[in-house]
XYZ file of C-alpha atoms in Angstrom:
427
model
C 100.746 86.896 89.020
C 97.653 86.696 91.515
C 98.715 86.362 95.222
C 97.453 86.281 98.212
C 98.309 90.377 98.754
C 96.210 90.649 95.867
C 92.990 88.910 97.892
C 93.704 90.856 100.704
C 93.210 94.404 99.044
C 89.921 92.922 97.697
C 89.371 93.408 101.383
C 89.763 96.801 101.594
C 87.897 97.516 98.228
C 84.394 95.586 99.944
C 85.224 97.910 103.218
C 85.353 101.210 101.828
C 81.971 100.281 99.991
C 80.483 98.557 102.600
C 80.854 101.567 105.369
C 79.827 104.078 102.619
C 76.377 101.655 102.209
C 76.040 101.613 105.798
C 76.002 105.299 106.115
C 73.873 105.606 102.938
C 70.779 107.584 102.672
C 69.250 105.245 100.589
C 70.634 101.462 101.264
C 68.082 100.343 98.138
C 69.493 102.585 95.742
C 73.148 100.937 94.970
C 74.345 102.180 91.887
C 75.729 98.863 90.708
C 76.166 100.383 86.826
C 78.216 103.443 88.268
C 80.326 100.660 90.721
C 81.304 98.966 87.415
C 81.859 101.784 85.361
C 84.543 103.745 88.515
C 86.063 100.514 88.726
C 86.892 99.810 84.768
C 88.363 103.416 84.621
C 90.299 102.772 87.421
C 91.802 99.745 86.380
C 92.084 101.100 82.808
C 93.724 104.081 83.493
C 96.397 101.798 85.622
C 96.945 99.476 82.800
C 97.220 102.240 79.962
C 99.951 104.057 81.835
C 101.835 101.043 83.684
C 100.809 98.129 81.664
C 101.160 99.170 78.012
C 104.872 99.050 76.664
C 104.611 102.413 74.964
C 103.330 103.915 78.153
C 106.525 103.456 79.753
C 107.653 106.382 77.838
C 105.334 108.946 79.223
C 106.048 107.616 82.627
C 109.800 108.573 81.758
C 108.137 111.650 80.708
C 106.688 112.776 83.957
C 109.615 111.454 85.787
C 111.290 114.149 83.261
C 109.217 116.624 83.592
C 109.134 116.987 87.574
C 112.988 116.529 87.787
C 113.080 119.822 84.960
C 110.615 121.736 87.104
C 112.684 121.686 90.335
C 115.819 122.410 88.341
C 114.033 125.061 87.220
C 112.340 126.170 90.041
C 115.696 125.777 92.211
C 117.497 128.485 89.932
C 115.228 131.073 90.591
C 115.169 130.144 94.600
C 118.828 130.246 94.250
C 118.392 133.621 92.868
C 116.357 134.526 95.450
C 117.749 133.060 98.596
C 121.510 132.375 98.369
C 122.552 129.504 99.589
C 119.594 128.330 101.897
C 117.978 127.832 98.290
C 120.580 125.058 97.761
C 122.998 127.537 96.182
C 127.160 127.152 96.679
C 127.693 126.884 100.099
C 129.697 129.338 101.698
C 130.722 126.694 104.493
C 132.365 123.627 105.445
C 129.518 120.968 105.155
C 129.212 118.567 107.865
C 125.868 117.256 107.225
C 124.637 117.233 103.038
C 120.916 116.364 104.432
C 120.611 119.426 106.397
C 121.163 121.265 102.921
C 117.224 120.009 102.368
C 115.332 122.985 103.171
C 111.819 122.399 103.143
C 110.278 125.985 102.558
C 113.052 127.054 100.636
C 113.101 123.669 98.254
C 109.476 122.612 97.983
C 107.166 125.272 98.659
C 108.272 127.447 95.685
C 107.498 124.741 93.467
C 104.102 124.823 94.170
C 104.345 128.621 93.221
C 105.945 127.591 89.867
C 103.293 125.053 89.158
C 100.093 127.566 90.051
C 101.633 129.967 87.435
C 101.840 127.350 84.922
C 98.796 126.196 85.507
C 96.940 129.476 84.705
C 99.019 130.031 81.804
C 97.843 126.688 80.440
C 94.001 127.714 81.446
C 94.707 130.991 79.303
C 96.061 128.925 77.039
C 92.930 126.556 76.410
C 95.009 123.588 76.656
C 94.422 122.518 80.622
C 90.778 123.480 79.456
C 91.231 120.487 76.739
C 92.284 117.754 79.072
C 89.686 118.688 81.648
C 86.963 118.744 78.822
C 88.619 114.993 77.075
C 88.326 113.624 81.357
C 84.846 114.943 81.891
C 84.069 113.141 78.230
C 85.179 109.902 79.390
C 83.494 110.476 82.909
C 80.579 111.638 81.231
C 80.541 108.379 79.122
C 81.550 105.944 81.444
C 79.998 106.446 84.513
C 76.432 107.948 83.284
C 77.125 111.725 84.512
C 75.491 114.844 83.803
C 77.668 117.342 81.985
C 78.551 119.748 85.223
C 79.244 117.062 87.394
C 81.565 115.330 84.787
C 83.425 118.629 84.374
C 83.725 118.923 88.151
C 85.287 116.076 88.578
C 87.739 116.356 85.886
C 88.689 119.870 87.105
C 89.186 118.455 90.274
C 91.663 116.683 89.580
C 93.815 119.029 87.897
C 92.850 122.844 89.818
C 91.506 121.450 93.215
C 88.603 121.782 95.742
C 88.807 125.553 95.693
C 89.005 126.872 91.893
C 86.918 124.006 90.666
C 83.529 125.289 92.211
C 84.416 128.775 90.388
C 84.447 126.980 86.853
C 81.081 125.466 87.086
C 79.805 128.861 88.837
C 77.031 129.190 86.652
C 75.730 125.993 87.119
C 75.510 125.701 91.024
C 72.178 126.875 91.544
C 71.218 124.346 89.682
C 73.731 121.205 90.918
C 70.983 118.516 93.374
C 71.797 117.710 96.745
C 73.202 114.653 94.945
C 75.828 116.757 92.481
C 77.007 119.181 94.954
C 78.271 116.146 97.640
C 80.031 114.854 94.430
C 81.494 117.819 93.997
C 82.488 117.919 97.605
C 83.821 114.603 98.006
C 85.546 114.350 94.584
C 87.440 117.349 95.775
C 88.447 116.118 99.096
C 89.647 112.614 97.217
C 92.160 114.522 94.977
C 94.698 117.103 95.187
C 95.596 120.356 93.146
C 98.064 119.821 90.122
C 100.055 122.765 91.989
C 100.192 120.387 95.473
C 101.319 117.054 92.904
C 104.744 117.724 91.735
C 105.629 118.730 95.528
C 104.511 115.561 96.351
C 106.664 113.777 93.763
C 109.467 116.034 95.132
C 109.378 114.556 98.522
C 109.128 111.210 97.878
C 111.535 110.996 94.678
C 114.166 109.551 96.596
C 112.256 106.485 98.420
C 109.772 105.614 95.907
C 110.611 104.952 92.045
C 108.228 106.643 89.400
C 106.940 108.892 92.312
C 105.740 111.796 89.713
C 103.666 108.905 87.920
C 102.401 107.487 90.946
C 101.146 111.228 92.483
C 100.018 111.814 89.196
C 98.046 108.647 88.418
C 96.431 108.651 92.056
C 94.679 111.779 91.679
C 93.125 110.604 88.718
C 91.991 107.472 89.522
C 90.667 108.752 92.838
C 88.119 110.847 91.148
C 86.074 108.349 89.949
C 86.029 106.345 93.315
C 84.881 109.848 94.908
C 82.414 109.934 92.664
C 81.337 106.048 93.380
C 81.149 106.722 97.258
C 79.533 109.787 96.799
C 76.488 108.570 94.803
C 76.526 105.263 97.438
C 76.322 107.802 100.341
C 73.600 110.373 98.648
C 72.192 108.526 95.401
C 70.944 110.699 92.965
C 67.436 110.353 92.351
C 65.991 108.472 88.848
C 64.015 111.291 87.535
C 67.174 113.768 88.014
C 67.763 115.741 84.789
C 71.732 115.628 83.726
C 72.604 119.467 82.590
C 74.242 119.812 79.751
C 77.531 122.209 80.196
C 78.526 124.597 77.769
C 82.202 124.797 78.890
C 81.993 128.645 79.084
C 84.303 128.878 82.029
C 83.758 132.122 84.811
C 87.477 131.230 85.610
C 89.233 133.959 82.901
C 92.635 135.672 82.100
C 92.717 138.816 80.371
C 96.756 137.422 79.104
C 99.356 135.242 79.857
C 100.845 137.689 81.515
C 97.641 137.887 83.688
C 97.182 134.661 83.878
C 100.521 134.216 85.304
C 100.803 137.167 87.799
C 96.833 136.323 89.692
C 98.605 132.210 89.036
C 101.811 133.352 91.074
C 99.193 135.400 93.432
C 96.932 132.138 93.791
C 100.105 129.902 94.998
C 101.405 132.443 96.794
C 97.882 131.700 99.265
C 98.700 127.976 98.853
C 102.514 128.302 100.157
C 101.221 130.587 103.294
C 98.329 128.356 104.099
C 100.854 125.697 103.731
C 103.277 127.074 105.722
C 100.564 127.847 108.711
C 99.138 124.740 108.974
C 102.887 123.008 108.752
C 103.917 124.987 111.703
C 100.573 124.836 113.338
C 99.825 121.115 113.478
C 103.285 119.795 114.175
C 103.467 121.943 117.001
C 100.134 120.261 118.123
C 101.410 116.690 117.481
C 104.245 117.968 119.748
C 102.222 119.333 122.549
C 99.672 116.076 122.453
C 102.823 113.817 123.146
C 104.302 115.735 125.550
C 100.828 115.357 127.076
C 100.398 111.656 126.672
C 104.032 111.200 127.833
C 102.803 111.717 131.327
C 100.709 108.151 130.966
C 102.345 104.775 131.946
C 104.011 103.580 128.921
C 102.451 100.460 127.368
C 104.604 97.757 126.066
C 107.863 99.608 127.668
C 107.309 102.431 124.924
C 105.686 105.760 125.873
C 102.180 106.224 124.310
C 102.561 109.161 121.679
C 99.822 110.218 118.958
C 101.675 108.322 116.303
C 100.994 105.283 118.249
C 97.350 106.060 119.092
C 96.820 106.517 115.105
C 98.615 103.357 114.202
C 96.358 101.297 116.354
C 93.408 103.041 114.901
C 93.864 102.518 111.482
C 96.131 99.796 111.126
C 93.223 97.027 110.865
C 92.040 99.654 107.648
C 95.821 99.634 106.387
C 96.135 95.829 106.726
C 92.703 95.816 104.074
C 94.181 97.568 101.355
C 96.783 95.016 101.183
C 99.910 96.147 103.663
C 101.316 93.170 105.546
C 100.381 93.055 109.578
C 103.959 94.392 110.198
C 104.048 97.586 108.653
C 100.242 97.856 109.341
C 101.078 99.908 112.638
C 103.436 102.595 110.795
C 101.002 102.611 107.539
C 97.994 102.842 109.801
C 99.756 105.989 111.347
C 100.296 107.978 108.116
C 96.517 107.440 107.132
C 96.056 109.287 111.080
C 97.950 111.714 109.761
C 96.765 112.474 106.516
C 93.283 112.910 107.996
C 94.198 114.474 111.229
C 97.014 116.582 110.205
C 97.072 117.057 106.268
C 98.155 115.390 103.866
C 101.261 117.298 103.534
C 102.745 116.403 106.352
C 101.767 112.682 105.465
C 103.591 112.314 102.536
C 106.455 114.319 104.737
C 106.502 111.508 107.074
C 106.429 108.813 104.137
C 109.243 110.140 102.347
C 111.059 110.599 106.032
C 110.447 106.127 106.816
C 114.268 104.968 105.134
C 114.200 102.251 101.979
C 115.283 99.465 104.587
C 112.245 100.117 107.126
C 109.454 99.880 104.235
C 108.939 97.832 101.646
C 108.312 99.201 97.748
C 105.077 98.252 97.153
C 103.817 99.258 100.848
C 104.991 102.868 99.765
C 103.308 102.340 96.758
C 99.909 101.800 98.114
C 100.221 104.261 100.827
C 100.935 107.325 97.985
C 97.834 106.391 96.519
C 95.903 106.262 99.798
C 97.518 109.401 100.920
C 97.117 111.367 97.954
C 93.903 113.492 98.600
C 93.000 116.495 100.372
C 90.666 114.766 102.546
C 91.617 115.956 106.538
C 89.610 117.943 108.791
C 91.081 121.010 108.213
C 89.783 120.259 104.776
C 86.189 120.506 106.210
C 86.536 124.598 107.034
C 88.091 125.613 103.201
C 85.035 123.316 101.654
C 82.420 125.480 103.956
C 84.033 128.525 103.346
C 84.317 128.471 99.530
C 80.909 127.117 98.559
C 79.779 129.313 101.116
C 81.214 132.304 99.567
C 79.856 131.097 95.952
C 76.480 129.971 97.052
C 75.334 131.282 100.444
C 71.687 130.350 100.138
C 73.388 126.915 100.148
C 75.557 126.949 102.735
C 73.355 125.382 105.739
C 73.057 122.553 103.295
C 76.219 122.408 102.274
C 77.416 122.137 106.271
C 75.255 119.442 106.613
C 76.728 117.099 104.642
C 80.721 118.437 104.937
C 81.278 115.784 107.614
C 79.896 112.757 105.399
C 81.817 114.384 102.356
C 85.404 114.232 104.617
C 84.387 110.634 105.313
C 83.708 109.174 101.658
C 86.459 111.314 100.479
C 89.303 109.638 103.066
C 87.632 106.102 101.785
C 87.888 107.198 98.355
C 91.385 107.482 98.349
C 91.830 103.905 100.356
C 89.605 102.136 98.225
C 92.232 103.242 94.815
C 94.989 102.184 97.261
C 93.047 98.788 97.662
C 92.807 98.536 93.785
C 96.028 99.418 92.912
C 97.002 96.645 95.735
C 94.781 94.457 94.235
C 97.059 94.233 90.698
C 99.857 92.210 90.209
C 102.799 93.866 91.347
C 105.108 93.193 88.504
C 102.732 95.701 86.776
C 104.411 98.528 88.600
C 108.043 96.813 88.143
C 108.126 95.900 91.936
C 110.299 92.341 92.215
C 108.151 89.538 93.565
């Protein structure tokens, strides 16, 4: 059933395009064909998995298979840490939510999930589904072969091994390709970062797993759609045809599982830094702005500062005017501060203060790596891969951050644009 929440995310669907024209390099150059093509795959991919009867089944699936990781994962943190893992408690328990240890409960999932990763790489059989995405993207949407495999590998390895399995082919990427590469990887997440996310928000939002999951798939192809609106890619560009002959290599599963361990292990520290890092920040900047008069008898904090920012942008993709201020935040913070600590901060709001299908839309818009600490690991890594590029590559980091953050609002705005009985919300 069409309603008036539907229109309203229609809204923030002609925004994100409209400020991604405006910034354009070429306003003549639309790519209507490529506008219809990202949106058909994004509403497709929506109704396959929530709208089909039999999908319901491999929603249960995910739902499944998340809930068995962290079983999984909590035995051998259990192992490891005792009781702080969530082990027997050797003490009188006062309080069962300060048993939820973050580092000890969700970081060493992501380890878990790097490991598997690789030993599905090794495997050929993540190398499958990336090759069946970059078909369809290929197919769809009019792409050349390395850009169609980038963007399906984005959504599955993330910003920083993605680059490494096209390495053979960046010399040869446009201007064009390589700020789709950028901004495709800055509107998704790692499939190691995913299930953490489903962790944290399991207990506020049903079918989280299938939500995380879905969103970084659907985001790619509206990363790719602001990307080519921002930099089109010229008419006479030749589309390279990719070979699938991968740099990215394990010499066993037992290789491929040791560097996979060694490759999360990076992820959990960097984590870990930036956790610490930016909430003492947040911290310091209120303490700071707590020495202003306090407007509207409430002092004036960063969360405040980000809610009035962004809340207009929230309100667009379909969130009503009251919980515009608090949704308005977490986009702040997702592009300010990570987001991580985001989706932290969404699974933190309680069931009573938000509704269902504001969560909803605000996993999807959340659920990218685009924030500006984003902007140093994209210089860095292409930098490291292609250094004759890097000046270039600088140049358009700060334009990639920007269609990237949009990307992810603009599948928010779709999904808000469906009926919400499609995702078993009550009307």
């Amino acid at each position: 059933m069409f309603r008036a929440e539907n229109a309203q995310s229609l809204t923030g669907l002609a925004l994100t395009l409209l400020i991604c024209w405006a910034v354009s390099e070429n306003r003549r150059a639309f790519p209507w064909r490529l506008a219809i093509g990202a949106l058909v795959v994004q509403v497709g991919l929506i109704l396959l998995l929530f709208g089909l009867p039999a999908a319901q089944g491999v929603v249960a699936a995910i739902s499944g298979a998340v809930d068995g990781l962290a079983a999984a994962t909590g035995k051998g943190t259990q192992f490891v840490f005792g009781y702080l893992g969530g082990g027997a408690q050797p003490y009188a328990i006062a309080d069962d939510g300060a048993l939820f240890v973050f580092a000890f409960q969700v970081l060493p999932l992501i380890l878990v999930i790097s490991a598997l990763s690789a030993l599905l790489w090794h495997w050929k059989i993540l190398k499958w589904i990336i090759r069946l995405f970059g078909f369809l993207f290929e197919k769809t949407m009019g792409m050349g072969g390395a850009s169609a495999t980038a963007t399906a590998a984005n959504i599955f390895l993330g910003m920083v091994e993605t680059p490494i399995i096209i390495r053979g082919y960046l010399d040869k990427l446009t201007r064009s390709e390589m700020f789709m590469m950028m901004v495709v990887g800055l509107a998704t997440v790692a499939g190691s970062t995913m299930v953490a996310y489903a962790l944290i928000l399991k207990a506020t939002l049903p079918n989280a797993a299938a939500h995380v999951l879905v969103a970084s798939v659907v985001s790619a192809p509206a990363g790719v759609l602001l990307a080519r609106i921002v930099i089109p890619e010229a008419r006479d560009q030749a589309k390279i045809t990719v070979d699938y002959t991968s740099l990215l290599k394990y010499e066993s599963s037992i290789d491929a599982i040791s560097k996979g361990v060694a490759d999360g292990l990076m992820v959990v520290l960097n984590i870990s830094a930036i956790l610490i890092v930016f909430v003492a920040f947040v911290a310091i900047g209120n303490e700071i702005l707590g020495l202003l008069p306090p407007i509207g008898g409430q002092p004036m904090t960063i969360e405040r500062v980000l809610g009035f920012v962004f809340a207009p942008l929230a309100w667009s993709l379909g969130i009503s005017w009251e919980e515009a201020g608090k949704a308005g935040w977490l986009l702040g913070v997702k592009l300010v501060l990570t987001e991580f600590i985001g989706f932290i901060e969404l699974g933190k709001i309680p069931a009573g203060e938000m509704t269902e299908r504001t969560r909803m839309i605000m996993t999807y818009a959340l659920c990218g790596f685009a924030n500006v600490g984003s902007v140093g690991i994209t210089v860095s890594g292409l930098g490291v891969l292609m250094p004759e590029r890097r000046a270039e590559v600088i140049s358009m980091v700060w334009k990639a951050l920007l269609a990237g953050f949009l990307a992810t609002c603009m599948t928010a705005a779709v999904v808000g644009a469906l009926p919400r009985e499609l995702f078993g919300i009550a009307g």
